[in-house]
GROMACS .gro file of C-alpha atoms in nm:
model
  310
    1MET     CA    1  15.364   9.340  10.741
    2SER     CA    2  15.064   9.595  10.709
    3LEU     CA    3  14.933   9.842  10.516
    4TYR     CA    4  14.615  10.022  10.560
    5LYS     CA    5  14.435  10.215  10.320
    6PHE     CA    6  14.167  10.518  10.513
    7PHE     CA    7  13.801  10.574  10.331
    8PRO     CA    8  13.593  10.786  10.434
    9LYS     CA    9  13.178  10.758  10.512
   10ASP     CA   10  13.073  10.773  10.168
   11GLU     CA   11  12.779  10.487  10.167
   12ASP     CA   12  12.826  10.464   9.783
   13LEU     CA   13  13.200  10.375   9.853
   14ILE     CA   14  13.163  10.001   9.968
   15GLN     CA   15  12.967   9.862   9.657
   16LYS     CA   16  13.266   9.981   9.450
   17ILE     CA   17  13.502   9.873   9.644
   18PHE     CA   18  13.421   9.533   9.631
   19ILE     CA   19  13.233   9.529   9.313
   20ARG     CA   20  13.403   9.310   9.213
   21ASP     CA   21  13.393   8.942   9.352
   22TYR     CA   22  13.707   8.819   9.550
   23PHE     CA   23  13.881   9.164   9.427
   24CYS     CA   24  13.921   9.463   9.659
   25ALA     CA   25  13.927   9.781   9.424
   26ILE     CA   26  14.171  10.084   9.514
   27LYS     CA   27  14.110  10.433   9.277
   28CYS     CA   28  14.469  10.533   9.190
   29SER     CA   29  14.495  10.915   9.127
   30LEU     CA   30  14.803  11.109   8.929
   31PRO     CA   31  15.002  11.303   9.178
   32LYS     CA   32  14.936  11.648   9.067
   33ASP     CA   33  14.534  11.579   9.205
   34TYR     CA   34  14.675  11.481   9.572
   35ASN     CA   35  14.660  11.756   9.855
   36ASP     CA   36  15.021  11.830   9.922
   37PRO     CA   37  15.142  12.121   9.666
   38TYR     CA   38  15.506  12.014   9.708
   39GLU     CA   39  15.359  11.651   9.480
   40LEU     CA   40  15.656  11.539   9.266
   41PHE     CA   41  15.824  11.943   9.381
   42LEU     CA   42  16.240  11.872   9.320
   43GLY     CA   43  16.410  12.090   9.480
   44LEU     CA   44  16.786  12.156   9.435
   45ASP     CA   45  17.081  12.184   9.603
   46THR     CA   46  17.097  12.597   9.591
   47SER     CA   47  17.522  12.547   9.549
   48VAL     CA   48  17.359  12.418   9.155
   49SER     CA   49  17.570  12.602   8.931
   50THR     CA   50  17.270  12.793   8.644
   51ARG     CA   51  17.459  12.552   8.372
   52ASP     CA   52  17.389  12.236   8.550
   53LEU     CA   53  17.049  12.419   8.590
   54ALA     CA   54  16.993  12.443   8.278
   55PHE     CA   55  17.161  12.102   8.163
   56TYR     CA   56  16.919  11.933   8.399
   57ASN     CA   57  16.596  12.120   8.295
   58ASP     CA   58  16.735  12.026   7.936
   59VAL     CA   59  16.747  11.632   8.009
   60ILE     CA   60  16.428  11.590   8.261
   61GLN     CA   61  16.179  11.786   8.032
   62GLU     CA   62  15.888  11.619   8.206
   63ILE     CA   63  15.794  11.358   8.565
   64PRO     CA   64  15.542  11.093   8.447
   65GLN     CA   65  15.210  11.110   8.612
   66LEU     CA   66  15.223  10.772   8.711
   67PRO     CA   67  14.912  10.599   8.853
   68THR     CA   68  14.971  10.609   9.267
   69THR     CA   69  14.783  10.507   9.578
   70CYS     CA   70  14.923  10.601   9.940
   71PHE     CA   71  14.826  10.347  10.215
   72SER     CA   72  15.022  10.369  10.557
   73ARG     CA   73  15.193  10.211  10.804
   74SER     CA   74  14.986  10.279  11.078
   75ILE     CA   75  14.643  10.259  11.148
   76VAL     CA   76  14.646  10.402  11.496
   77SER     CA   77  14.696  10.746  11.331
   78LEU     CA   78  14.422  10.978  11.460
   79PRO     CA   79  14.537  11.237  11.205
   80MET     CA   80  14.478  10.976  10.942
   81TRP     CA   81  14.181  10.863  11.112
   82ALA     CA   82  14.080  11.274  11.094
   83HIS     CA   83  14.171  11.360  10.738
   84TYR     CA   84  14.120  11.064  10.522
   85GLY     CA   85  13.830  10.878  10.742
   86SER     CA   86  13.597  11.166  10.748
   87ASN     CA   87  13.699  11.172  11.194
   88ASN     CA   88  13.645  10.846  11.255
   89MET     CA   89  13.247  10.797  11.044
   90GLY     CA   90  13.497  10.565  10.743
   91TYR     CA   91  13.672  10.270  10.818
   92ALA     CA   92  14.044  10.172  10.672
   93ILE     CA   93  14.177   9.826  10.531
   94GLU     CA   94  14.448   9.632  10.617
   95TYR     CA   95  14.636   9.465  10.347
   96ASP     CA   96  14.953   9.219  10.350
   97ASP     CA   97  15.167   9.378  10.132
   98GLN     CA   98  15.452   9.072  10.088
   99ILE     CA   99  15.070   8.945   9.926
  100LEU     CA  100  15.070   9.292   9.753
  101LYS     CA  101  15.402   9.226   9.644
  102GLU     CA  102  15.393   8.902   9.461
  103CYS     CA  103  15.011   8.995   9.322
  104PHE     CA  104  15.208   9.313   9.167
  105PRO     CA  105  15.546   9.241   9.104
  106ASP     CA  106  15.599   9.505   8.892
  107ALA     CA  107  15.508   9.767   9.080
  108SER     CA  108  15.715  10.057   9.295
  109ILE     CA  109  15.509   9.964   9.630
  110LYS     CA  110  15.822  10.188   9.920
  111ASN     CA  111  15.814  10.352  10.199
  112MET     CA  112  15.784  10.721  10.139
  113ASN     CA  113  16.051  10.886  10.259
  114TYR     CA  114  16.086  11.243  10.473
  115LEU     CA  115  16.288  11.487  10.358
  116SER     CA  116  16.362  11.918  10.538
  117GLU     CA  117  16.553  12.002  10.254
  118PRO     CA  118  16.635  11.908   9.858
  119SER     CA  119  16.772  11.575   9.800
  120THR     CA  120  17.168  11.562   9.785
  121ASN     CA  121  17.135  11.277   9.543
  122ILE     CA  122  16.986  11.470   9.277
  123ALA     CA  123  17.300  11.653   9.313
  124LYS     CA  124  17.526  11.506   9.294
  125THR     CA  125  17.364  11.260   9.017
  126LEU     CA  126  17.328  11.570   8.835
  127GLN     CA  127  17.657  11.702   8.845
  128MET     CA  128  17.828  11.333   8.742
  129ALA     CA  129  17.569  11.351   8.403
  130SER     CA  130  17.652  11.745   8.339
  131GLU     CA  131  18.017  11.673   8.351
  132THR     CA  132  18.057  11.356   8.182
  133LEU     CA  133  17.798  11.352   7.937
  134LYS     CA  134  17.747  10.977   7.921
  135PRO     CA  135  17.409  10.811   7.860
  136ARG     CA  136  17.454  10.597   8.166
  137TYR     CA  137  17.458  10.859   8.361
  138LEU     CA  138  17.187  11.010   8.219
  139GLU     CA  139  16.967  10.696   8.318
  140PHE     CA  140  17.127  10.775   8.657
  141LEU     CA  141  17.020  11.091   8.720
  142ARG     CA  142  16.680  10.986   8.549
  143GLN     CA  143  16.563  10.708   8.776
  144THR     CA  144  16.648  10.902   9.096
  145VAL     CA  145  16.460  11.239   8.970
  146MET     CA  146  16.167  10.922   8.965
  147TYR     CA  147  16.272  10.814   9.288
  148ASN     CA  148  16.309  11.068   9.464
  149ALA     CA  149  15.983  11.258   9.296
  150TYR     CA  150  15.758  10.966   9.407
  151PHE     CA  151  15.873  10.864   9.748
  152SER     CA  152  16.041  11.188   9.906
  153LYS     CA  153  15.795  11.443  10.071
  154LEU     CA  154  15.872  11.707  10.290
  155GLU     CA  155  15.897  11.602  10.710
  156GLU     CA  156  15.528  11.783  10.793
  157TRP     CA  157  15.362  11.543  10.642
  158SER     CA  158  15.566  11.232  10.772
  159TYR     CA  159  15.243  11.162  11.067
  160GLU     CA  160  15.096  10.933  10.731
  161LYS     CA  161  15.384  10.723  10.783
  162GLU     CA  162  15.300  10.653  10.405
  163CYS     CA  163  15.415  10.356  10.188
  164ARG     CA  164  15.264  10.362   9.840
  165PHE     CA  165  15.194  10.225   9.521
  166VAL     CA  166  15.311  10.329   9.165
  167GLU     CA  167  15.193  10.231   8.846
  168THR     CA  168  15.491  10.042   8.726
  169GLY     CA  169  15.354   9.685   8.517
  170ASN     CA  170  15.018   9.844   8.365
  171TYR     CA  171  14.783   9.700   8.657
  172THR     CA  172  14.526   9.908   8.650
  173GLU     CA  173  14.156   9.909   8.457
  174LYS     CA  174  13.998  10.231   8.318
  175VAL     CA  175  13.626  10.248   8.478
  176ASP     CA  176  13.445  10.553   8.439
  177SER     CA  177  13.789  10.718   8.342
  178ASN     CA  178  13.939  10.617   8.706
  179ASP     CA  179  14.194  10.440   8.723
  180ILE     CA  180  14.115  10.147   8.912
  181LEU     CA  181  14.401   9.855   9.103
  182PHE     CA  182  14.209   9.495   9.173
  183ILE     CA  183  14.382   9.357   9.498
  184PRO     CA  184  14.290   9.011   9.475
  185ILE     CA  185  14.070   8.914   9.833
  186SER     CA  186  14.369   8.691  10.014
  187ALA     CA  187  14.586   9.020  10.057
  188VAL     CA  188  14.266   9.199  10.302
  189LYS     CA  189  14.374   9.076  10.612
  190SER     CA  190  14.102   9.271  10.846
  191ILE     CA  191  13.814   9.555  10.838
  192ILE     CA  192  13.852   9.821  11.088
  193LEU     CA  193  13.538  10.036  11.196
  194GLY     CA  194  13.563  10.392  11.269
  195LYS     CA  195  13.505  10.495  11.612
  196ASN     CA  196  13.168  10.648  11.505
  197ILE     CA  197  13.087  10.450  11.166
  198SER     CA  198  12.731  10.493  11.107
  199GLN     CA  199  12.521  10.167  11.108
  200THR     CA  200  12.450  10.152  10.767
  201ASN     CA  201  12.845  10.116  10.674
  202LYS     CA  202  12.892   9.845  10.934
  203ASP     CA  203  12.622   9.653  10.867
  204ARG     CA  204  12.753   9.635  10.545
  205LEU     CA  205  13.097   9.519  10.536
  206ILE     CA  206  13.055   9.274  10.840
  207LYS     CA  207  12.884   9.147  10.593
  208ILE     CA  208  13.107   9.113  10.402
  209SER     CA  209  13.375   9.052  10.631
  210LYS     CA  210  13.170   8.736  10.655
  211ARG     CA  211  13.145   8.616  10.301
  212TYR     CA  212  13.553   8.620  10.245
  213LYS     CA  213  13.566   8.524  10.589
  214ILE     CA  214  13.776   8.862  10.646
  215LYS     CA  215  13.859   8.978  11.089
  216VAL     CA  216  13.701   9.309  11.201
  217TYR     CA  217  13.786   9.524  11.435
  218ASN     CA  218  13.659   9.832  11.572
  219PHE     CA  219  13.820  10.128  11.646
  220ASN     CA  220  13.837  10.303  12.039
  221ILE     CA  221  14.047  10.562  12.143
  222SER     CA  222  14.208  10.476  12.529
  223LYS     CA  223  14.060  10.709  12.817
  224THR     CA  224  14.369  10.642  13.020
  225SER     CA  225  14.610  10.713  12.721
  226SER     CA  226  14.730  10.869  12.397
  227SER     CA  227  14.730  10.491  12.207
  228PRO     CA  228  14.432  10.376  12.095
  229PHE     CA  229  14.333  10.043  12.069
  230LEU     CA  230  14.087   9.760  11.870
  231THR     CA  231  13.830   9.542  11.973
  232ASP     CA  232  13.670   9.268  11.733
  233LEU     CA  233  13.342   9.180  11.703
  234ASP     CA  234  13.388   8.939  12.001
  235GLY     CA  235  13.545   9.167  12.217
  236GLU     CA  236  13.888   9.118  12.231
  237SER     CA  237  14.124   9.364  12.248
  238PHE     CA  238  14.421   9.418  11.996
  239VAL     CA  239  14.698   9.661  12.026
  240PHE     CA  240  14.933   9.803  11.749
  241ASP     CA  241  15.268   9.688  11.774
  242LYS     CA  242  15.436  10.011  11.633
  243GLU     CA  243  15.785   9.797  11.561
  244LYS     CA  244  15.642   9.477  11.449
  245GLU     CA  245  15.359   9.736  11.261
  246GLU     CA  246  15.140   9.505  11.320
  247ILE     CA  247  14.762   9.432  11.533
  248ILE     CA  248  14.826   9.174  11.789
  249SER     CA  249  14.602   9.051  12.079
  250ALA     CA  250  14.687   9.345  12.419
  251HIS     CA  251  14.917   9.132  12.647
  252LYS     CA  252  14.691   9.221  12.943
  253THR     CA  253  14.354   9.364  12.960
  254CYS     CA  254  14.111   9.577  13.216
  255LYS     CA  255  13.867   9.325  13.415
  256ASN     CA  256  13.627   9.551  13.392
  257CYS     CA  257  13.605   9.693  13.051
  258PRO     CA  258  13.847   9.608  12.726
  259GLN     CA  259  14.097   9.863  12.797
  260PRO     CA  260  14.472   9.744  12.771
  261LEU     CA  261  14.677   9.773  13.013
  262PHE     CA  262  15.051   9.773  13.034
  263THR     CA  263  15.076   9.809  13.412
  264GLU     CA  264  15.081   9.522  13.709
  265SER     CA  265  14.699   9.673  13.795
  266GLU     CA  266  14.425   9.453  13.704
  267ILE     CA  267  14.164   9.741  13.659
  268CYS     CA  268  14.256  10.040  13.411
  269GLU     CA  269  14.278  10.385  13.583
  270ILE     CA  270  13.876  10.500  13.518
  271CYS     CA  271  13.826  10.137  13.645
  272SER     CA  272  13.928  10.259  13.950
  273ILE     CA  273  13.707  10.542  14.015
  274THR     CA  274  13.474  10.457  14.297
  275GLU     CA  275  13.203  10.672  14.426
  276SER     CA  276  13.379  10.753  14.721
  277HIS     CA  277  13.626  10.939  14.455
  278LYS     CA  278  13.338  11.110  14.265
  279GLN     CA  279  13.175  11.224  14.629
  280ASP     CA  280  13.468  11.361  14.663
  281ALA     CA  281  13.577  11.524  14.348
  282ILE     CA  282  13.207  11.671  14.326
  283ASP     CA  283  13.260  11.836  14.716
  284ARG     CA  284  13.572  12.036  14.566
  285ASN     CA  285  13.475  12.124  14.243
  286THR     CA  286  13.441  12.475  14.355
  287PHE     CA  287  13.211  12.566  13.994
  288ARG     CA  288  12.947  12.293  14.195
  289LEU     CA  289  12.932  12.571  14.465
  290LEU     CA  290  12.920  12.857  14.256
  291HIS     CA  291  12.611  12.740  14.043
  292TYR     CA  292  12.487  12.628  14.355
  293THR     CA  293  12.469  12.990  14.458
  294GLY     CA  294  12.378  13.162  14.109
  295ILE     CA  295  12.668  13.355  14.037
  296LEU     CA  296  12.828  13.108  13.798
  297ASP     CA  297  12.693  13.293  13.501
  298GLN     CA  298  12.852  13.625  13.652
  299TYR     CA  299  13.169  13.477  13.797
  300LEU     CA  300  13.239  13.379  13.343
  301LYS     CA  301  13.149  13.710  13.247
  302GLY     CA  302  13.393  13.817  13.479
  303PHE     CA  303  13.677  13.616  13.401
  304ASN     CA  304  13.641  13.624  13.075
  305ARG     CA  305  13.628  13.990  13.012
  306ILE     CA  306  13.979  14.012  13.192
  307SER     CA  307  14.107  13.742  13.050
  308SER     CA  308  14.059  13.945  12.679
  309ASN     CA  309  14.211  14.253  12.859
  310LYS     CA  310  14.559  14.071  12.912
   0.00000   0.00000   0.00000
């Protein structure tokens, strides 16, 4: 399966990502610097006694801040492109998660678990550790806390379909005071260009892709469905298989445009519009009639005035 990392439009960033030959650099951050105010926040079930809570605070003094980087399991999430891809002016890189695990065997690479309420595992493990006072249960508690801290978030963030790389194997390097993970270029499957990417960044990324023989896709917003699609540099269309979490070739496309089709039709709905349809739409558009008679502005002002008084 694949992992996707979104990048903003910053023109200097491309050079930093590919600064080392045959490697792709990713910055790792500490969870305290992330945009979720509840990062590493561990809510306990309200049924936990104050005695156990005091024991918990004594055993777990502080959760260590480990260098972490975040990926997504989806390339077609519009909020991800908006938040992390500079409103489609950035780009994304697709990685092979199996190769990542082989390259960094001691790192923790796991999908995020989204919760609507505090994890019951912590409370259960805490109770066992508090009652028995056995070292092995204290270690179970520490491990449970660590896992939930790094691999669980509030379900409000579930649209990110996040997968995390947590540095537990001394793989990162310090570069200008930043923790940088250098990923072998063999783990890079493709580069996906945002719909609104600048020509400068597009040219730079295509040049890099040719050097390392990396596939390049253009991200496209569908005009006929809620699912975006991709096209390669040859104009071939691709879709995202949500079950396999992979980019796959479109089974069928419109004869007149790259829009993927999921019906028996030969052309998409937009290309099905004829000149006759366009003329009919013009004839039935009441706003055009109001504009031609010179009273459209007057009508809209009156409409807005009435609406604001409701």
